[in-house]
Amino acid sequence: MCGIVGGITTKNITPLLMDGLKRLEYRGYDSSGLVILSQDNKLLRERAAGKVKNLENKLKLVKSKLEGNVGLAHTRWATHGKPSVKNAHPHISKKSISLVHNGIIENYIELKDLQMKQGYEFTSETDTEVIVHAIDHALKSSDSLLKATQKVIKTLDGSYGIGVLSSKYPDQIIATRKGSPLVIGIGDNGNYVASDQMALLSLTDKFIFLEEGDIAEIKLDKITIYDLNDNLVERPIKTSKLKIAQIDLEGNDHFMQKEIFEQPQAIRDTLESRITKNSVVIPAFGYDAEKIFQKIRQVQIVACGTSYHAGLVAKYWLEDIAKVPCNVEVASEYRYRNPIFLNGTLFVTLSQSGETADTVEALKTAKKINSSIISLCISNSAESSLTRLSDLNFLTHAGPEIGVASTKAFTTQLVALSLLVCSIGKLKNTINIKQEKKIVDGLRRLPGLINNALLQEPQIKKLAARFKDKNSALFLGRGTMYAIAMEGALKLKEISYIHAEAYPAGELKHGPIALIDKNMPVIAIAPNDELLGKLKSNLQEVKSRGSQMIVFEDEDSKVQEMEAMEVIQITSNLGRISAPIIFTIPLQLLSYHVALIKGTDVDKPRNLAKSVTVE
Ligand code: F6R
């Protein structure tokens, strides 16, 4: 979603803001802008539609004018109002207050009606503009920018991460959040604010993570924070372990490519100190995990997109291995129904970012229904709304994922879920010591197996050429491979814009087989498991309808090549935990290479954003 970066420093802030914007671009990028307070206290603003590069080009033309020590910048992902210069942030009221906003203001129409009566002129179609005018109005009866902003946020319905600056208060920036993340960075030459610590990593590794409802007054030498009840509060300063190199391309063409090839290491890091020679380390899920897992009677998993697919795989594992019933649901549906769950339900959220608005709200919904529910969050972000809201946390240690299409976050989520399944199974005696050791050994072999699967890239690259003129593709799998097929279809559609669907192979004859002809490539995942025979029959059905097929198999699957069918051996014969993780790799590579052929923006596909912090 949108990104915010701002600060107050002893240096010229413009280059720092531009650097931050580039690091935030992966979050949302249909337009961008910045505002600087000049030495003579004037607000200087520049905005551009499209990429941050367009803003940079505009700034080159006006370089001498945009200098100052205080400023705010924003990358926008349009919600209200189309992507355009006039809708880009920062917004300004009465030439004296400027504001950037992430989130959605739901009552903006009624606020706008009121403000129009008060004489405010609107220059954009955004919901955001009402906030800046409201602060201007509130300042008339407040003796500080902080107090005016405190007044205004109490009138807002919806979600926000906001940065405000005013020419009347040139020594400060106000930052506040509700439902949208904000972090304060403490540097040697200044203090900063951003929606994501990555924007500030070149300036500092010291961060304060604002909590829900917090509002901060950020000055050069002082940061003051109040909670949602206006009480003065202290929030801890944390040192980030993220390194700037982790968010650079390091010689790769794309972040997605880099992240696909980082998976062996990401999995090693995720496993580190979570397994011993023969067993899983259950306290890796939290101090109380052992006691909690023993009492579990059911697992409810809630997530979105790729993370949801990881949940679907886990359902098969949990019921098969740990013998615990499991439901999996997309968060945007879960949050708006009246779900029922048994006492003893473990509520698991899966989220790379830990900030996905629907997943956060789904967890809140569950807690409202039953306040004693035990929640576990599996996430790749140490400081996030979900980790703060959850009783137990497991960090995936995949490292920053910048490419919008999730890759290493998915496979490390699967690793985390396999540890969860093994932990619950062990505590419920559904697996014995020998079986536990077998799972742990299998997990330890994963990085090597992924490296082997990655070696198939040249072959997969050749196959990608077949998709150049295709408009649709069908992915087939059975069991956990159905979830992996869904993930493969999502990857293909989001970065190559080819319509793709996944079906459980057995469901084909109940409808989708009608679609199959030579223009509909079919990709099947065929490990040698107990469903292989059935899958092979399904492949025959497809074959006789003239489809071009690609089959990813393991060395024992022995799918017979036929005309118009390419069979690629990805791996050795695998266990039920390793197989879905390994068979994800060729699908990631396929979508990456199809996208390259189609010439799309691989890391920043159109209309998408990395961290979906609005519903
Ligand atoms: C697809 C993708 C999205 C995310 C989804 C949830 O490649 O990345 O579908 O998986 O938006 O995001 P998180 O995991 O951050 O909650």
XYZ file of C-alpha atoms and ligand atoms in Angstrom:
631
model
C 0.000 0.000 0.000
C 1.001 3.633 0.254
C 4.274 4.569 1.882
C 5.178 7.456 4.165
C 8.574 8.913 4.947
C 9.320 12.182 6.696
C 11.675 13.823 9.119
C 13.332 16.764 10.726
C 17.100 16.994 10.411
C 20.085 19.325 10.391
C 20.715 18.475 6.716
C 18.817 19.096 3.517
C 16.026 16.553 3.803
C 15.068 16.262 0.125
C 17.633 13.582 -0.871
C 16.820 11.613 2.288
C 13.131 11.644 1.465
C 13.780 10.603 -2.131
C 15.961 7.717 -0.960
C 13.203 6.666 1.450
C 10.553 6.880 -1.265
C 12.546 4.592 -3.530
C 12.809 2.047 -0.746
C 9.056 2.302 -0.188
C 8.103 2.122 -3.816
C 7.439 -1.612 -3.564
C 4.461 -0.902 -1.325
C 2.402 1.101 -3.806
C 3.405 3.321 -6.625
C 0.840 4.936 -8.812
C 2.007 8.416 -7.821
C 4.308 10.098 -5.349
C 5.094 13.465 -3.868
C 6.933 15.412 -1.205
C 6.650 18.636 0.708
C 9.513 20.597 2.263
C 9.442 23.480 4.683
C 11.798 26.080 3.219
C 14.185 28.227 5.287
C 11.635 31.055 5.130
C 8.877 28.729 6.353
C 7.040 28.150 3.104
C 5.613 24.794 2.057
C 7.237 23.671 -1.175
C 5.568 20.717 -2.831
C 6.236 18.566 -5.857
C 4.106 15.633 -7.025
C 4.116 13.284 -10.000
C 1.930 10.522 -11.374
C 3.558 7.143 -11.988
C 6.846 5.948 -10.586
C 9.083 7.711 -8.074
C 11.467 8.231 -10.986
C 8.971 10.687 -12.479
C 9.055 12.695 -9.273
C 12.830 12.565 -9.307
C 12.878 13.920 -12.858
C 10.528 16.730 -11.877
C 12.731 17.599 -8.915
C 15.801 17.872 -11.136
C 14.057 20.728 -12.895
C 13.383 22.634 -9.650
C 16.339 21.360 -7.612
C 17.514 24.651 -6.180
C 14.082 25.459 -4.795
C 13.325 22.302 -2.844
C 15.664 22.550 0.105
C 14.874 22.515 3.801
C 15.311 20.582 7.030
C 11.742 19.388 7.545
C 9.681 17.403 5.077
C 7.222 14.651 4.300
C 6.948 12.338 1.318
C 4.533 9.684 0.094
C 4.082 6.938 -2.479
C 0.415 6.453 -3.256
C -1.628 3.397 -4.141
C -4.986 4.792 -5.191
C -8.112 3.983 -3.242
C -10.316 7.101 -3.483
C -9.606 9.062 -6.639
C -7.663 7.852 -9.643
C -3.864 7.969 -9.823
C -3.043 11.548 -10.859
C -0.951 14.504 -9.761
C -3.851 16.247 -8.066
C -4.697 13.164 -6.003
C -1.076 12.470 -5.036
C -0.010 13.323 -1.485
C 1.065 15.491 0.311
C -2.155 17.501 0.511
C -2.104 21.083 1.708
C -4.632 23.290 3.485
C -4.507 27.064 3.352
C -0.847 27.011 2.249
C 0.215 26.302 5.823
C -0.502 22.670 6.737
C 0.542 19.636 4.807
C -0.275 16.008 5.347
C 0.455 12.501 4.067
C -1.877 9.614 4.833
C -2.003 5.854 4.484
C -5.350 4.144 5.024
C -8.971 4.986 4.308
C -11.224 7.553 5.973
C -14.697 6.050 5.847
C -16.654 9.118 6.973
C -14.910 11.497 4.580
C -18.086 12.431 2.702
C -19.787 13.794 5.784
C -16.583 15.619 6.838
C -16.219 17.027 3.346
C -19.803 18.370 3.346
C -19.129 20.117 6.634
C -15.817 21.563 5.483
C -17.291 22.862 2.248
C -19.802 24.766 4.353
C -16.843 26.101 6.370
C -15.376 27.459 3.131
C -12.635 24.914 2.397
C -11.856 24.300 -1.235
C -11.061 20.774 -2.341
C -8.395 20.203 -4.944
C -8.424 16.383 -5.016
C -10.871 13.469 -5.128
C -9.221 11.767 -2.154
C -10.601 10.882 1.248
C -7.322 12.207 2.705
C -7.893 15.857 1.957
C -10.551 16.163 4.686
C -7.917 15.453 7.343
C -5.650 18.313 6.387
C -8.528 20.800 6.279
C -9.833 19.464 9.587
C -6.451 20.093 11.210
C -6.354 23.609 9.814
C -9.803 24.226 11.288
C -8.923 22.630 14.638
C -5.795 24.781 14.922
C -8.028 27.844 15.243
C -9.077 26.608 18.680
C -5.900 24.722 19.715
C -2.592 25.985 20.998
C -0.438 23.350 19.295
C -0.299 21.244 16.142
C -0.314 18.174 18.376
C -3.540 19.156 20.125
C -5.235 20.064 16.840
C -4.296 16.684 15.370
C -5.419 14.892 18.532
C -8.814 16.577 18.178
C -9.137 15.648 14.533
C -8.231 11.978 14.780
C -11.069 11.505 17.254
C -13.475 12.473 14.470
C -12.100 10.036 11.889
C -13.655 6.663 11.110
C -11.399 4.253 9.309
C -7.700 3.627 9.318
C -4.747 5.930 9.153
C -1.033 6.423 9.383
C -0.535 10.170 9.150
C 2.350 12.653 9.005
C 1.588 16.352 9.443
C 3.717 19.459 9.180
C 2.828 23.122 9.484
C 4.614 26.311 8.551
C 3.369 27.734 11.877
C 5.214 24.988 13.802
C 8.413 24.616 11.797
C 10.305 22.664 14.463
C 8.159 19.526 14.409
C 6.286 16.803 12.633
C 3.233 15.089 14.038
C 2.775 11.388 13.359
C -0.165 9.230 14.350
C -1.487 5.797 13.491
C -4.559 3.609 13.750
C -4.787 0.459 11.663
C -1.817 1.441 9.528
C 1.794 1.060 10.679
C 4.189 3.923 11.517
C 7.680 3.785 12.899
C 9.901 6.556 14.222
C 13.593 6.430 13.354
C 16.108 8.032 15.696
C 19.176 9.239 13.798
C 22.357 11.129 14.665
C 21.371 14.194 12.688
C 17.640 14.044 12.971
C 14.491 12.152 13.752
C 12.298 10.547 11.152
C 9.011 8.786 10.582
C 8.049 6.144 8.045
C 5.417 3.542 7.358
C 8.141 0.927 7.155
C 11.581 0.803 8.778
C 13.092 -0.079 5.393
C 12.657 3.543 4.283
C 14.950 4.717 7.077
C 17.621 2.031 7.165
C 20.244 4.254 5.549
C 19.683 6.826 8.339
C 19.397 4.725 11.461
C 18.926 1.306 13.009
C 17.122 2.672 16.095
C 13.357 2.574 15.916
C 10.272 3.244 18.003
C 7.240 1.334 16.741
C 4.127 3.401 17.396
C 1.250 1.469 18.881
C -2.365 1.577 17.774
C -3.795 5.054 18.503
C -0.427 6.636 19.367
C 0.393 10.182 18.359
C 3.945 11.555 18.379
C 5.412 15.038 18.301
C 8.772 14.658 16.597
C 11.359 17.405 17.040
C 15.059 17.500 16.274
C 16.048 16.890 19.891
C 12.933 15.359 21.387
C 10.204 12.829 20.670
C 7.040 12.907 22.755
C 4.395 10.203 22.430
C 0.807 10.083 23.693
C -1.507 7.081 23.585
C -5.053 7.046 22.269
C -6.368 8.461 25.546
C -3.887 11.361 25.305
C -1.724 10.002 28.140
C 2.003 10.624 27.857
C 3.673 7.255 27.206
C 7.159 5.838 26.725
C 7.681 3.353 23.920
C 10.815 1.230 23.780
C 13.631 2.003 21.344
C 14.532 -1.121 19.389
C 17.627 -1.836 17.327
C 16.784 -3.299 13.944
C 18.732 -6.263 12.642
C 17.817 -5.450 9.045
C 20.742 -4.554 6.831
C 20.589 -2.212 3.895
C 22.206 -4.859 1.641
C 19.175 -7.068 2.261
C 16.996 -4.587 0.462
C 19.251 -4.069 -2.553
C 19.224 -6.100 -5.763
C 22.819 -7.275 -5.254
C 23.404 -7.958 -8.934
C 20.030 -9.543 -9.684
C 17.661 -8.157 -12.300
C 14.657 -8.313 -10.019
C 13.861 -8.745 -6.364
C 11.598 -11.658 -7.235
C 14.516 -13.445 -8.875
C 16.764 -12.664 -5.917
C 14.123 -13.872 -3.471
C 13.420 -17.115 -5.341
C 17.112 -17.969 -5.166
C 17.373 -16.909 -1.520
C 14.956 -19.634 -0.459
C 17.555 -22.212 0.602
C 19.116 -19.663 2.962
C 15.754 -18.286 4.096
C 14.700 -21.800 5.098
C 18.006 -22.432 6.873
C 17.475 -19.194 8.823
C 13.886 -20.114 9.640
C 14.951 -23.495 10.964
C 17.873 -22.189 12.963
C 17.407 -22.942 16.668
C 13.901 -24.201 15.907
C 15.061 -27.797 15.484
C 17.640 -29.890 17.283
C 19.280 -32.979 15.851
C 16.137 -35.081 16.274
C 13.272 -32.874 17.352
C 11.344 -29.625 17.076
C 11.867 -26.877 19.650
C 8.299 -26.197 20.727
C 9.079 -23.043 22.786
C 10.099 -21.446 19.463
C 6.366 -20.634 19.249
C 6.388 -18.938 22.634
C 7.111 -19.592 26.253
C 3.672 -21.143 26.892
C 3.377 -22.972 23.599
C 3.803 -26.444 25.008
C 1.004 -26.007 27.550
C -1.239 -24.370 24.971
C -0.715 -26.872 22.171
C -1.526 -29.768 24.486
C -5.045 -28.397 24.979
C -5.836 -27.616 21.356
C -8.955 -29.227 19.950
C -9.125 -27.401 16.656
C -7.092 -25.008 14.523
C -8.583 -22.073 12.631
C -6.247 -20.500 10.071
C -6.993 -17.097 8.585
C -4.891 -15.333 5.937
C -4.968 -13.669 2.512
C -3.518 -14.451 -0.903
C -0.348 -16.473 -0.890
C -0.411 -16.784 2.886
C -3.890 -18.313 2.581
C -2.453 -20.942 0.267
C 0.139 -21.831 2.907
C -2.777 -22.291 5.305
C -4.488 -24.684 2.876
C -1.391 -26.875 2.792
C -1.280 -26.859 6.589
C -4.866 -28.101 6.794
C -3.852 -31.333 5.040
C -0.839 -31.702 7.324
C -2.655 -30.892 10.567
C -5.465 -33.358 9.979
C -3.223 -36.052 8.521
C -0.275 -35.840 10.904
C -1.437 -34.126 14.108
C -5.031 -35.401 13.799
C -6.447 -32.007 14.742
C -9.420 -30.617 12.776
C -8.493 -27.477 10.866
C -10.447 -24.789 9.007
C -8.809 -22.302 6.683
C -10.485 -19.132 5.487
C -9.604 -15.952 3.659
C -9.544 -13.120 6.168
C -11.784 -10.745 4.211
C -14.624 -13.283 4.463
C -13.940 -14.427 7.992
C -14.027 -10.938 9.459
C -17.549 -10.228 8.242
C -19.320 -13.398 9.294
C -20.307 -14.627 12.682
C -17.928 -17.548 12.904
C -18.348 -20.295 15.445
C -15.458 -22.043 17.039
C -14.994 -24.584 19.792
C -13.273 -23.863 23.064
C -9.715 -24.990 22.618
C -9.367 -23.444 19.157
C -5.920 -22.216 18.206
C -6.440 -19.198 15.954
C -3.537 -18.932 13.518
C -2.897 -15.898 11.340
C -0.393 -16.152 8.512
C 1.037 -12.966 7.080
C 4.334 -11.998 5.510
C 3.910 -8.350 6.489
C 1.943 -8.798 9.698
C -0.018 -5.730 8.587
C -2.655 -7.034 6.167
C -5.759 -5.137 7.248
C -8.224 -7.980 6.648
C -6.109 -10.466 8.605
C -5.664 -8.027 11.494
C -9.425 -7.426 11.585
C -10.194 -11.153 11.373
C -8.099 -11.715 14.482
C -9.874 -8.862 16.249
C -13.231 -10.363 15.227
C -12.259 -13.731 16.685
C -11.120 -12.086 19.925
C -14.403 -10.186 20.176
C -16.393 -13.392 19.793
C -14.328 -15.214 22.375
C -11.839 -13.214 24.388
C -10.162 -16.344 25.707
C -9.153 -17.527 22.248
C -5.449 -18.330 21.895
C -3.847 -16.758 18.863
C -0.654 -17.590 17.060
C 0.814 -15.376 14.350
C 3.281 -16.727 11.804
C 4.812 -13.708 10.162
C 7.956 -12.343 8.580
C 7.839 -9.060 10.441
C 9.059 -8.797 14.020
C 7.161 -5.613 14.780
C 3.708 -5.622 13.310
C 0.073 -5.205 14.215
C -0.498 -8.962 14.084
C 2.501 -9.856 16.223
C 1.413 -7.334 18.829
C -2.140 -8.677 18.900
C -1.173 -12.340 19.126
C -0.505 -14.503 22.186
C 2.107 -16.605 20.421
C 4.418 -15.553 17.625
C 6.666 -17.348 15.219
C 8.915 -15.285 12.954
C 9.849 -16.816 9.645
C 13.258 -15.090 9.268
C 12.935 -15.016 5.486
C 14.540 -11.566 5.400
C 12.880 -8.586 3.700
C 10.682 -9.563 0.785
C 10.520 -6.667 -1.651
C 9.070 -8.252 -4.806
C 5.311 -7.860 -4.663
C 4.847 -11.508 -5.612
C 5.509 -13.484 -2.482
C 8.039 -16.317 -2.843
C 10.394 -16.943 0.060
C 7.783 -15.757 2.544
C 5.515 -18.580 1.319
C 8.025 -21.413 1.543
C 9.231 -20.266 4.961
C 5.613 -20.069 6.138
C 5.261 -23.690 5.078
C 8.366 -24.555 7.064
C 6.943 -22.767 10.106
C 3.634 -24.587 9.689
C 5.389 -27.933 9.424
C 7.067 -27.206 12.757
C 3.672 -26.347 14.215
C 2.164 -29.599 12.944
C 5.085 -31.581 14.281
C 4.871 -29.836 17.673
C 1.153 -30.483 18.041
C 1.499 -34.049 16.773
C 4.278 -34.720 19.259
C 2.322 -33.325 22.194
C -0.799 -35.229 21.210
C 1.152 -38.419 20.606
C 0.042 -38.732 17.018
C 3.668 -38.969 15.985
C 6.391 -40.870 17.803
C 10.041 -40.002 18.295
C 11.040 -41.810 15.095
C 8.478 -39.974 13.008
C 9.478 -36.661 14.532
C 13.092 -37.327 13.654
C 12.076 -38.210 10.105
C 10.238 -34.880 9.714
C 13.162 -32.943 11.178
C 15.635 -34.730 8.895
C 13.413 -33.918 5.934
C 13.307 -30.246 6.891
C 17.074 -30.133 7.170
C 17.374 -31.479 3.620
C 15.088 -28.791 2.193
C 17.733 -26.169 1.282
C 19.686 -28.736 -0.754
C 16.532 -29.994 -2.473
C 15.504 -26.447 -3.339
C 18.932 -25.826 -4.834
C 18.423 -28.895 -7.019
C 14.974 -27.726 -8.092
C 16.442 -24.306 -8.971
C 18.815 -26.064 -11.370
C 15.819 -26.757 -13.610
C 15.583 -23.049 -14.412
C 16.971 -23.295 -17.990
C 14.358 -25.910 -18.917
C 11.551 -23.952 -17.289
C 12.700 -20.802 -19.057
C 12.292 -22.577 -22.404
C 8.779 -23.681 -21.480
C 7.851 -20.134 -20.503
C 8.055 -19.142 -24.172
C 4.905 -21.211 -24.791
C 2.861 -18.760 -22.748
C 3.744 -15.726 -24.825
C 0.422 -15.601 -26.678
C -1.749 -17.427 -24.202
C -4.624 -15.767 -22.392
C -5.391 -18.484 -19.869
C -3.776 -21.372 -18.078
C -5.003 -24.146 -15.819
C -3.048 -25.544 -12.865
C -3.882 -29.000 -11.539
C -2.917 -30.824 -8.389
C -4.369 -33.175 -5.795
C -4.019 -33.098 -2.003
C -1.516 -30.482 -0.845
C -0.577 -30.016 -4.502
C -3.990 -28.477 -5.109
C -2.994 -25.637 -2.766
C 0.365 -25.420 -4.549
C -1.480 -25.281 -7.882
C -3.498 -22.348 -6.500
C -0.286 -20.624 -5.552
C 1.171 -21.283 -9.028
C -1.931 -19.811 -10.669
C -1.814 -16.735 -8.432
C 1.863 -16.144 -9.248
C 1.217 -16.405 -12.974
C -1.747 -14.054 -13.000
C -0.282 -11.396 -10.749
C 3.004 -10.886 -12.565
C 2.272 -11.906 -16.165
C -1.407 -10.833 -16.305
C -2.393 -14.186 -17.822
C -5.660 -15.477 -16.470
C -4.910 -18.632 -14.511
C -7.015 -20.945 -12.408
C -6.246 -23.899 -10.225
C -8.416 -26.970 -9.854
C -8.170 -30.120 -7.823
C -7.504 -32.523 -10.697
C -10.456 -34.720 -9.728
C -12.846 -31.803 -10.115
C -11.952 -31.213 -13.741
C -14.751 -33.274 -15.203
C -17.333 -31.392 -13.161
C -17.005 -28.323 -15.363
C -13.611 -26.867 -16.182
C -12.736 -29.572 -18.693
C -15.061 -27.723 -21.070
C -12.414 -24.998 -21.295
C -9.650 -27.252 -22.434
C -8.317 -26.930 -25.962
C -4.942 -26.259 -27.551
C -4.994 -22.638 -26.382
C -5.302 -23.525 -22.725
C -2.002 -24.808 -21.370
C -2.338 -27.112 -18.386
C 0.321 -27.308 -15.703
C 0.140 -30.342 -13.448
C 2.081 -31.150 -10.302
C 2.705 -34.843 -10.015
C 4.753 -36.069 -7.065
C 4.842 -39.771 -6.424
C 2.271 -39.873 -3.648
C -0.848 -41.973 -2.999
C -2.863 -39.811 -5.418
C -0.474 -40.118 -8.349
C -2.463 -42.878 -10.086
C -5.615 -40.775 -9.957
C -3.759 -37.725 -11.243
C -2.365 -39.696 -14.157
C -5.915 -40.625 -15.191
C -6.883 -36.950 -15.001
C -3.931 -36.082 -17.226
C -5.184 -38.549 -19.819
C -8.550 -36.788 -19.781
C -6.817 -33.480 -20.436
C -4.560 -34.949 -23.082
C -7.451 -36.287 -25.111
C -8.886 -32.736 -25.290
C -5.797 -31.478 -27.116
C -4.232 -29.352 -24.378
C -0.539 -28.485 -24.249
C 0.653 -29.875 -20.942
C 3.556 -29.301 -18.605
C 4.001 -31.817 -15.821
C 6.349 -31.331 -12.893
C 7.139 -34.708 -11.360
C 9.633 -36.397 -9.054
C 12.022 -39.148 -10.072
C 9.628 -41.939 -9.137
C 6.460 -40.480 -10.626
C 7.202 -41.795 -14.109
C 4.552 -39.790 -15.887
C 4.732 -40.958 -19.459
C 5.561 -38.208 -21.918
C 3.084 -37.908 -24.741
C 2.720 -35.621 -27.689
C 2.269 -31.985 -26.584
C 3.272 -32.911 -23.048
C 6.527 -31.874 -21.425
C 7.515 -33.704 -18.243
C 10.150 -32.144 -16.019
C 11.727 -33.976 -13.126
C 12.100 -31.535 -10.284
C 13.298 -33.609 -7.409
C 13.772 -36.981 -5.794
C 10.826 -38.753 -4.200
C 9.770 -36.696 -1.182
C 7.770 -36.959 1.998
C 4.401 -35.241 2.467
C 5.976 -32.217 4.184
C 8.821 -31.536 1.762
C 6.859 -32.131 -1.444
C 4.619 -29.025 -1.452
C 7.592 -26.837 -0.538
C 9.805 -28.168 -3.329
C 7.103 -28.226 -6.015
C 6.473 -24.528 -5.393
C 9.878 -23.704 -6.893
C 9.220 -24.591 -10.558
C 5.942 -22.686 -10.443
C 7.685 -19.562 -9.142
C 10.330 -19.858 -11.858
C 7.719 -20.427 -14.535
C 5.734 -17.330 -13.640
C 8.924 -15.262 -13.348
C 10.084 -16.246 -16.839
C 6.649 -15.823 -18.397
C 6.546 -12.310 -16.930
C 9.980 -11.549 -18.393
C 8.782 -12.674 -21.807
C 5.629 -10.591 -21.483
C 7.750 -7.607 -20.436
C 5.700 -6.793 -17.345
C 7.013 -4.981 -14.304
C 7.944 -8.134 -12.389
C 8.587 -6.605 -8.983
C 5.821 -4.070 -9.125
C 2.957 -5.551 -11.109
C 0.174 -3.188 -12.041
C -2.540 -2.440 -9.479
C -0.831 -4.461 -6.751
C 0.841 -3.472 -3.533
C 3.061 -5.392 -1.191
C 1.444 -4.778 2.116
C -2.331 -4.435 1.872
C -3.077 -2.190 4.813
C -6.526 -1.153 3.621
C -9.465 -3.473 3.203
C 0.821 -12.716 -3.692
C 0.923 -11.944 -2.475
C -0.325 -11.592 -1.761
C -0.095 -11.662 -0.244
C -1.353 -11.171 0.504
C -1.186 -11.316 1.998
O 2.078 -12.997 -4.225
O 1.991 -11.568 -2.065
O -1.381 -12.410 -2.146
O 0.203 -12.976 0.105
O -1.589 -9.839 0.184
O -0.107 -10.604 2.459
P 0.543 -10.913 3.872
O 1.150 -12.259 3.795
O 1.555 -9.828 4.073
O -0.570 -10.853 4.868
